[in-house]
mmCIF file of C-alpha atoms in Angstrom:
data_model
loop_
_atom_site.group_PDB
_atom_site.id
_atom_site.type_symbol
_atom_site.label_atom_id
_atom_site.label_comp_id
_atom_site.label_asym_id
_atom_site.label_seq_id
_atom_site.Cartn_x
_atom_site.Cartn_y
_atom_site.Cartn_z
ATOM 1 C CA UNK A 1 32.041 2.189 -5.481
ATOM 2 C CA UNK A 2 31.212 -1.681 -5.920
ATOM 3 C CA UNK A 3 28.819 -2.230 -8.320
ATOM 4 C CA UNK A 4 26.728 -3.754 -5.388
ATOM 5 C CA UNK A 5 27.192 -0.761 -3.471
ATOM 6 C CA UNK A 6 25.891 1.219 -6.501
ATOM 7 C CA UNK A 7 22.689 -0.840 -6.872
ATOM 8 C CA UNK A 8 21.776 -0.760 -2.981
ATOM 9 C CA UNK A 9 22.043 3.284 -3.455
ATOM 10 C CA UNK A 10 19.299 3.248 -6.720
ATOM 11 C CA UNK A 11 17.452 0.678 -4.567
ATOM 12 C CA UNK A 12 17.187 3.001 -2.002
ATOM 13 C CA UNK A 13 16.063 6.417 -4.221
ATOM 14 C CA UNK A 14 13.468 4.262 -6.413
ATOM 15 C CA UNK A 15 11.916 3.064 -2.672
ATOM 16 C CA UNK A 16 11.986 6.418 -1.522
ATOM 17 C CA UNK A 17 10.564 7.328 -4.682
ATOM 18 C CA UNK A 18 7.601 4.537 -4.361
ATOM 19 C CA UNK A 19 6.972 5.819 -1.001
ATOM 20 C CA UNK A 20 6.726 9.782 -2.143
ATOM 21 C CA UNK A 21 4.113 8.432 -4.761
ATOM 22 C CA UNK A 22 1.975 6.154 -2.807
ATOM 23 C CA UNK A 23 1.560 9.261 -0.189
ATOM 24 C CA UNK A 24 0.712 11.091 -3.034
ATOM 25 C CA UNK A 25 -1.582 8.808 -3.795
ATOM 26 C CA UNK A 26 -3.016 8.381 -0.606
ATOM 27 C CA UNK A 27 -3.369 11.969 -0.070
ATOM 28 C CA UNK A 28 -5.287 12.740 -3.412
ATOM 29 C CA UNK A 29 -7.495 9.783 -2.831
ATOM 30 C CA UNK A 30 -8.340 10.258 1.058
ATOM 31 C CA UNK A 31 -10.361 13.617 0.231
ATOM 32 C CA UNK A 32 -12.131 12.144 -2.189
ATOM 33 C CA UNK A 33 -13.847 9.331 -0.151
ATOM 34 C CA UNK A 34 -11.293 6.453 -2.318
ATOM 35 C CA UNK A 35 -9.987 4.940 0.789
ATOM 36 C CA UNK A 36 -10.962 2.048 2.995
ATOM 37 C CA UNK A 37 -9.472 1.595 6.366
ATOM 38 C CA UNK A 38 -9.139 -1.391 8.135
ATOM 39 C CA UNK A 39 -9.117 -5.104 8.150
ATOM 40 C CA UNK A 40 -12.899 -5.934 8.158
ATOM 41 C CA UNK A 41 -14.075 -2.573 6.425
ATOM 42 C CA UNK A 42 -11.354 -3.653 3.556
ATOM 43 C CA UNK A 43 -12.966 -6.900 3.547
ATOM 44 C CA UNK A 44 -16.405 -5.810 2.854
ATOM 45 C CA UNK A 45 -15.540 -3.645 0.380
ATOM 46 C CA UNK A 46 -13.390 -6.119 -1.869
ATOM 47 C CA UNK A 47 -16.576 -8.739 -1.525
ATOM 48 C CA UNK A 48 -18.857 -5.768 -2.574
ATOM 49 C CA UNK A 49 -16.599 -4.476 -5.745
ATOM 50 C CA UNK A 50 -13.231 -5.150 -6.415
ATOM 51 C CA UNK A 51 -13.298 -4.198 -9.421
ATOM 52 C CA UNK A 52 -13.563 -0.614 -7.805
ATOM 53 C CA UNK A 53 -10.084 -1.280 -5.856
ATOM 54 C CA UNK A 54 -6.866 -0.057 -7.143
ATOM 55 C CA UNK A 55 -4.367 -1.032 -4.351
ATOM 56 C CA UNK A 56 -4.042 -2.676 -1.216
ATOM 57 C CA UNK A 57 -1.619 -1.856 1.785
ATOM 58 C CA UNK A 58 -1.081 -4.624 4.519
ATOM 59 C CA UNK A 59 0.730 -2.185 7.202
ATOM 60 C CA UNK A 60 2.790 -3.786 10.559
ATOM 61 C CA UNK A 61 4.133 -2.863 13.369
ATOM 62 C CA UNK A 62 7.208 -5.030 15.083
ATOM 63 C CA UNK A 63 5.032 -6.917 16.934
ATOM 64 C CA UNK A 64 2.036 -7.776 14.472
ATOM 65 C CA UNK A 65 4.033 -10.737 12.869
ATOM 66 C CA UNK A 66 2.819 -12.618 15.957
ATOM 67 C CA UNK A 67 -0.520 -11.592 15.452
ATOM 68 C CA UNK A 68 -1.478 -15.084 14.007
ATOM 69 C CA UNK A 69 -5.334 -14.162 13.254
ATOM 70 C CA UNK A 70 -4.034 -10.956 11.948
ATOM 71 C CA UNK A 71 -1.477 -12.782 9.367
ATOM 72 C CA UNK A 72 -4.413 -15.357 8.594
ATOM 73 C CA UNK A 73 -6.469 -11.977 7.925
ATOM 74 C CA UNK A 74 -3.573 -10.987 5.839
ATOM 75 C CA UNK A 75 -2.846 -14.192 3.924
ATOM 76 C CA UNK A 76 -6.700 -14.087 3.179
ATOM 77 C CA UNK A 77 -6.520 -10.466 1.439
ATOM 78 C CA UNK A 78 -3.085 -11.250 0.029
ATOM 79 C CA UNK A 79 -4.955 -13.718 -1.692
ATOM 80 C CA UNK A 80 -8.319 -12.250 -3.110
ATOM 81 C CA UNK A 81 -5.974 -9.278 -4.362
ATOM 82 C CA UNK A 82 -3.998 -11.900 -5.995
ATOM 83 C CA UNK A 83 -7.114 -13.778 -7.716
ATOM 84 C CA UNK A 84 -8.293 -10.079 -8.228
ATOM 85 C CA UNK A 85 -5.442 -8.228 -9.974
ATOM 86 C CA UNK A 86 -5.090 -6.096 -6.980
ATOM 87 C CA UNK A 87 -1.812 -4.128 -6.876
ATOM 88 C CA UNK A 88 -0.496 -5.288 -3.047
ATOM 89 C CA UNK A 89 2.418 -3.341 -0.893
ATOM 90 C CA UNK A 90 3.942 -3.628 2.574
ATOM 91 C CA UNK A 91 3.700 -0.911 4.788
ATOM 92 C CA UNK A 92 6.358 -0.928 7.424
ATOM 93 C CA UNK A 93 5.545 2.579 8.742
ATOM 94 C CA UNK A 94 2.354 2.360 10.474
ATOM 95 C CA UNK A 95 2.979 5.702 12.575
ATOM 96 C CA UNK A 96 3.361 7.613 9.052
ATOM 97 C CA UNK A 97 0.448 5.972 7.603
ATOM 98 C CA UNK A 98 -1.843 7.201 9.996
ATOM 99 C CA UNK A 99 -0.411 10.352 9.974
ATOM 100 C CA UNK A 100 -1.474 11.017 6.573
ATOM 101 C CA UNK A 101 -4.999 9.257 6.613
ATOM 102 C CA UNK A 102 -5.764 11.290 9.579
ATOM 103 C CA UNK A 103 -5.227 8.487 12.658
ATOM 104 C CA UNK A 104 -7.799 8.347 14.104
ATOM 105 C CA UNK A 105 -12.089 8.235 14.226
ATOM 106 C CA UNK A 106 -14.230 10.468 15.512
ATOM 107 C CA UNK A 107 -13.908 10.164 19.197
ATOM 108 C CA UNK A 108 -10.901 9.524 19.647
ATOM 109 C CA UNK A 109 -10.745 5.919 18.954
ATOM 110 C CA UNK A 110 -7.699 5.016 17.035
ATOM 111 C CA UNK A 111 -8.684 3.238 13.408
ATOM 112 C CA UNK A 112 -7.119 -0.131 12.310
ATOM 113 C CA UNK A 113 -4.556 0.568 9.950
ATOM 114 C CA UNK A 114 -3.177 -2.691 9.162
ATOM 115 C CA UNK A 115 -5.533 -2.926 5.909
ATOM 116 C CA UNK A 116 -5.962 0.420 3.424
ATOM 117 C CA UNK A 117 -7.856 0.090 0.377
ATOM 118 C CA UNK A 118 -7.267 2.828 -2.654
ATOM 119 C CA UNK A 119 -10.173 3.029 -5.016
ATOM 120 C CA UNK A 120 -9.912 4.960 -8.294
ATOM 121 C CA UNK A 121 -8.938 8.336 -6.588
ATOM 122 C CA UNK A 122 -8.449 9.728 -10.913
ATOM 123 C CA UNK A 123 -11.933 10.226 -12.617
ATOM 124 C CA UNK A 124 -11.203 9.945 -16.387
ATOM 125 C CA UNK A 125 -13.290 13.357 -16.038
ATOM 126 C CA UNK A 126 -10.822 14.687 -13.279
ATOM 127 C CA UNK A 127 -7.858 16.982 -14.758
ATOM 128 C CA UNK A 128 -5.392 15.180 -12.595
ATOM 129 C CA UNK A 129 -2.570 12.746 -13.562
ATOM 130 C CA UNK A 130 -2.415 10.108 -12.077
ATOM 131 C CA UNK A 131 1.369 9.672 -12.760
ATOM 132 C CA UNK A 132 2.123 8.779 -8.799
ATOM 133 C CA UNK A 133 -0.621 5.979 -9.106
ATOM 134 C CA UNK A 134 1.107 4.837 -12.028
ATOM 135 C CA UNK A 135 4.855 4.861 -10.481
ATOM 136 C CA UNK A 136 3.633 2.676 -7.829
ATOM 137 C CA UNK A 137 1.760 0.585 -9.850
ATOM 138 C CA UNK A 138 4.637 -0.164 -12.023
ATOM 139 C CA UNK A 139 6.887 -0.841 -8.974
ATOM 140 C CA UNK A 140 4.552 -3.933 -7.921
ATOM 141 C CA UNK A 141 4.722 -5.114 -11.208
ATOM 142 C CA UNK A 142 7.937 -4.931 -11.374
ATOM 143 C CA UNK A 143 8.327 -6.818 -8.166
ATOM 144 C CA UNK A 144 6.139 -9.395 -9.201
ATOM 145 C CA UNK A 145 8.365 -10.190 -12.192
ATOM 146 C CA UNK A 146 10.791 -10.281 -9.845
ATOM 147 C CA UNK A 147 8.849 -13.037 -7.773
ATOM 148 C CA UNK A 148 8.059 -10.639 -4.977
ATOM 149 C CA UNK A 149 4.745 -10.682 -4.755
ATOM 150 C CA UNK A 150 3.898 -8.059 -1.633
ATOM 151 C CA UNK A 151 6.637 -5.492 -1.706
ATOM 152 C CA UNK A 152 7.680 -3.997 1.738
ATOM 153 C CA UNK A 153 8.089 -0.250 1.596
ATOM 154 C CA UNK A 154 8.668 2.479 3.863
ATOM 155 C CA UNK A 155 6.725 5.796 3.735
ATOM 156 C CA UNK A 156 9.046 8.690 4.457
ATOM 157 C CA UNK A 157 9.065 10.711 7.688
ATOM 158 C CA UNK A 158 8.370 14.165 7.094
#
């Protein structure tokens, strides 16, 4: 195996491994009340306290990179997360994101998932370790110092 070969294949199990922690993430923080969905709720909340915000997910579908107001919506957010110190990913699996924040609103009516906001979802008084928040943490960082600035990801199917 090429030593290009080899890197694609620890590529692939550290992006699996992101995605495993940012679902765990997302699942410990969605019972708790720590997530924001959607592209005006998200913005609201970052004017009212970012501080409060410990990641930011800009998910697409195929078509949404045509979207222009929703990529000046995105370059926007990109941007205040930036100036903010706001940990920012790429969602390319909209389907399994809304699987695990539930899909959809009361009613019926399907939520806009194209913006997800993670608040603190580990209390310093909670007895949970927040070792998958940290994982993907580190992996933006990483990619930053990489001069990627919005890592893509995939979640994985279940």
């Amino acid at each position: 195996m090429t030593f290009e070969e080899l890197s694609g294949v620890q590529t692939l199990d550290r992006m699996d491994a992101v995605g495993k922690a940012l679902e765990e993430v997302l699942s410990t923080a969605l019972p708790q009340g720590c997530i924001t969905v959607g592209v005006y709720e998200a913005a609201k909340s970052l004017n009212a306290d970012p501080d409060n915000v410990v990641l930011c997910l800009l998910a697409t579908d195929e078509g949404d990179d045509r979207d222009v107001a929703l990529q000046i919506h995105f370059t926007l957010i990109r941007a205040f997360c930036c100036e903010n110190d706001i940990n920012i990913l790429r969602v390319k699996n909209m389907r399994r994101l809304a699987e695990i924040l539930g899909g959809g609103k009361q009613g019926g009516e399907p939520m806009d998932m194209h913006c997800v906001l993670v608040t603190n979802p580990y209390p310093s008084t909670s007895g949970n370790d927040p070792t998958a928040l940290r994982k993907v943490n580190y992996f933006c960082r990483e990619s930053r110092s990489q001069d990627q600035w919005v890592p893509a990801i995939n979640l994985p199917e279940r």
